[in-house]
Amino acid sequence: MLKKILALVAMLYAAASFAAVDVNKATAAELDGIKGIGPGLSGKIIEERKHGAFKDWNDFIQRVRGVGEANAGNFSAEGMTVNGRGFKASAAAPTRAAASAPKQ
């Protein structure tokens, strides 16, 4: 019985330690806790967030310089969300360069 209780406590602790970090609500320290985000990038995120909350992952990728789909996928895998949602590559719009290219 004691082993079952300890196992349950361990599972609850593991689930709590992998809690999602929402980019619109996270502090700099919480963002720094995401693998791949350091003080420089967390500063960019917080600075850009002052202009308004990120609507979705596409909005986040477009507004935060230096973040692309690959980074977004990694951040999502580490527990970061935008408005409670994880990143899905198919949901992302074209990159800045492709979006600004002239259409023929």
Short mmCIF file of C-alpha atoms in Angstrom, two decimals:
data_model
loop_
_atom_site.label_atom_id
_atom_site.label_comp_id
_atom_site.label_asym_id
_atom_site.label_seq_id
_atom_site.Cartn_x
_atom_site.Cartn_y
_atom_site.Cartn_z
CA MET A 1 0.00 0.00 0.00
CA LEU A 2 2.81 2.39 0.88
CA LYS A 3 4.48 1.69 -2.47
CA LYS A 4 1.27 2.62 -4.31
CA ILE A 5 0.98 5.88 -2.39
CA LEU A 6 4.61 6.75 -3.08
CA ALA A 7 4.17 5.92 -6.77
CA LEU A 8 1.09 8.16 -6.93
CA VAL A 9 2.94 11.02 -5.26
CA ALA A 10 5.86 10.58 -7.67
CA MET A 11 3.52 10.68 -10.68
CA LEU A 12 1.79 13.82 -9.40
CA TYR A 13 5.15 15.49 -8.83
CA ALA A 14 6.30 14.57 -12.34
CA ALA A 15 3.11 15.98 -13.85
CA ALA A 16 3.45 19.20 -11.87
CA SER A 17 7.08 19.67 -12.88
CA PHE A 18 6.10 19.52 -16.57
CA ALA A 19 3.39 22.13 -16.20
CA ALA A 20 2.73 24.22 -19.27
CA VAL A 21 4.20 27.70 -19.43
CA ASP A 22 1.95 30.10 -21.32
CA VAL A 23 4.01 32.68 -23.20
CA ASN A 24 1.41 35.40 -22.52
CA LYS A 25 1.56 34.95 -18.73
CA ALA A 26 5.06 33.67 -18.01
CA THR A 27 7.69 35.61 -16.13
CA ALA A 28 11.22 35.96 -17.48
CA ALA A 29 12.36 33.24 -15.07
CA GLU A 30 9.64 30.86 -16.26
CA LEU A 31 10.57 31.51 -19.89
CA ASP A 32 14.26 30.96 -19.07
CA GLY A 33 13.26 27.56 -17.69
CA ILE A 34 12.27 26.44 -21.19
CA LYS A 35 15.18 24.66 -22.89
CA GLY A 36 16.43 26.88 -25.71
CA ILE A 37 15.24 30.16 -24.21
CA GLY A 38 17.83 32.28 -22.49
CA PRO A 39 17.78 35.77 -21.00
CA GLY A 40 18.10 37.43 -24.42
CA LEU A 41 15.15 35.65 -26.00
CA SER A 42 12.97 35.89 -22.90
CA GLY A 43 13.64 39.64 -22.92
CA LYS A 44 12.55 39.87 -26.57
CA ILE A 45 9.39 37.89 -25.79
CA ILE A 46 8.45 40.08 -22.83
CA GLU A 47 9.23 43.28 -24.75
CA GLU A 48 7.06 42.18 -27.69
CA ARG A 49 4.30 41.10 -25.31
CA LYS A 50 4.02 44.75 -24.18
CA HIS A 51 2.53 45.48 -27.61
CA GLY A 52 -0.24 42.96 -27.00
CA ALA A 53 -0.76 39.32 -26.18
CA PHE A 54 0.27 36.73 -28.73
CA LYS A 55 -2.84 35.44 -30.50
CA ASP A 56 -1.40 32.12 -31.63
CA TRP A 57 1.87 30.43 -32.53
CA ASN A 58 1.96 32.09 -35.94
CA ASP A 59 1.66 35.51 -34.29
CA PHE A 60 4.44 34.55 -31.86
CA ILE A 61 6.76 33.39 -34.66
CA GLN A 62 6.16 36.52 -36.72
CA ARG A 63 6.63 38.98 -33.86
CA VAL A 64 9.61 37.49 -31.99
CA ARG A 65 12.72 37.85 -34.10
CA GLY A 66 14.89 34.74 -34.10
CA VAL A 67 12.06 32.26 -33.54
CA GLY A 68 11.06 29.98 -36.38
CA GLU A 69 8.95 26.87 -36.73
CA ALA A 70 11.75 24.58 -35.56
CA ASN A 71 12.28 26.60 -32.38
CA ALA A 72 8.55 26.85 -31.81
CA GLY A 73 8.25 23.07 -32.05
CA ASN A 74 11.09 22.63 -29.56
CA PHE A 75 9.63 25.17 -27.13
CA SER A 76 6.24 23.49 -27.35
CA ALA A 77 7.81 20.08 -26.68
CA GLU A 78 9.39 21.61 -23.56
CA GLY A 79 5.98 22.73 -22.29
CA MET A 80 5.49 26.23 -23.69
CA THR A 81 2.05 27.15 -24.97
CA VAL A 82 0.41 30.15 -26.63
CA ASN A 83 -3.05 30.67 -25.17
CA GLY A 84 -2.96 27.13 -23.81
CA ARG A 85 -2.16 25.50 -27.15
CA GLY A 86 0.89 23.60 -28.26
CA PHE A 87 2.60 24.21 -31.58
CA LYS A 88 1.52 22.36 -34.71
CA ALA A 89 3.76 22.96 -37.72
CA SER A 90 0.90 22.71 -40.20
CA ALA A 91 -0.93 25.54 -38.41
CA ALA A 92 1.91 28.00 -38.90
CA ALA A 93 1.81 30.50 -41.73
CA PRO A 94 4.72 31.22 -44.03
CA THR A 95 7.85 32.81 -42.60
CA ARG A 96 8.43 36.57 -42.70
CA ALA A 97 10.56 36.32 -45.84
CA ALA A 98 7.95 34.30 -47.72
CA ALA A 99 5.14 36.55 -46.50
CA SER A 100 6.92 39.71 -47.68
CA ALA A 101 7.91 38.30 -51.08
CA PRO A 102 6.04 39.90 -53.99
CA LYS A 103 3.24 37.80 -55.43
CA GLN A 104 3.10 37.30 -59.17
#
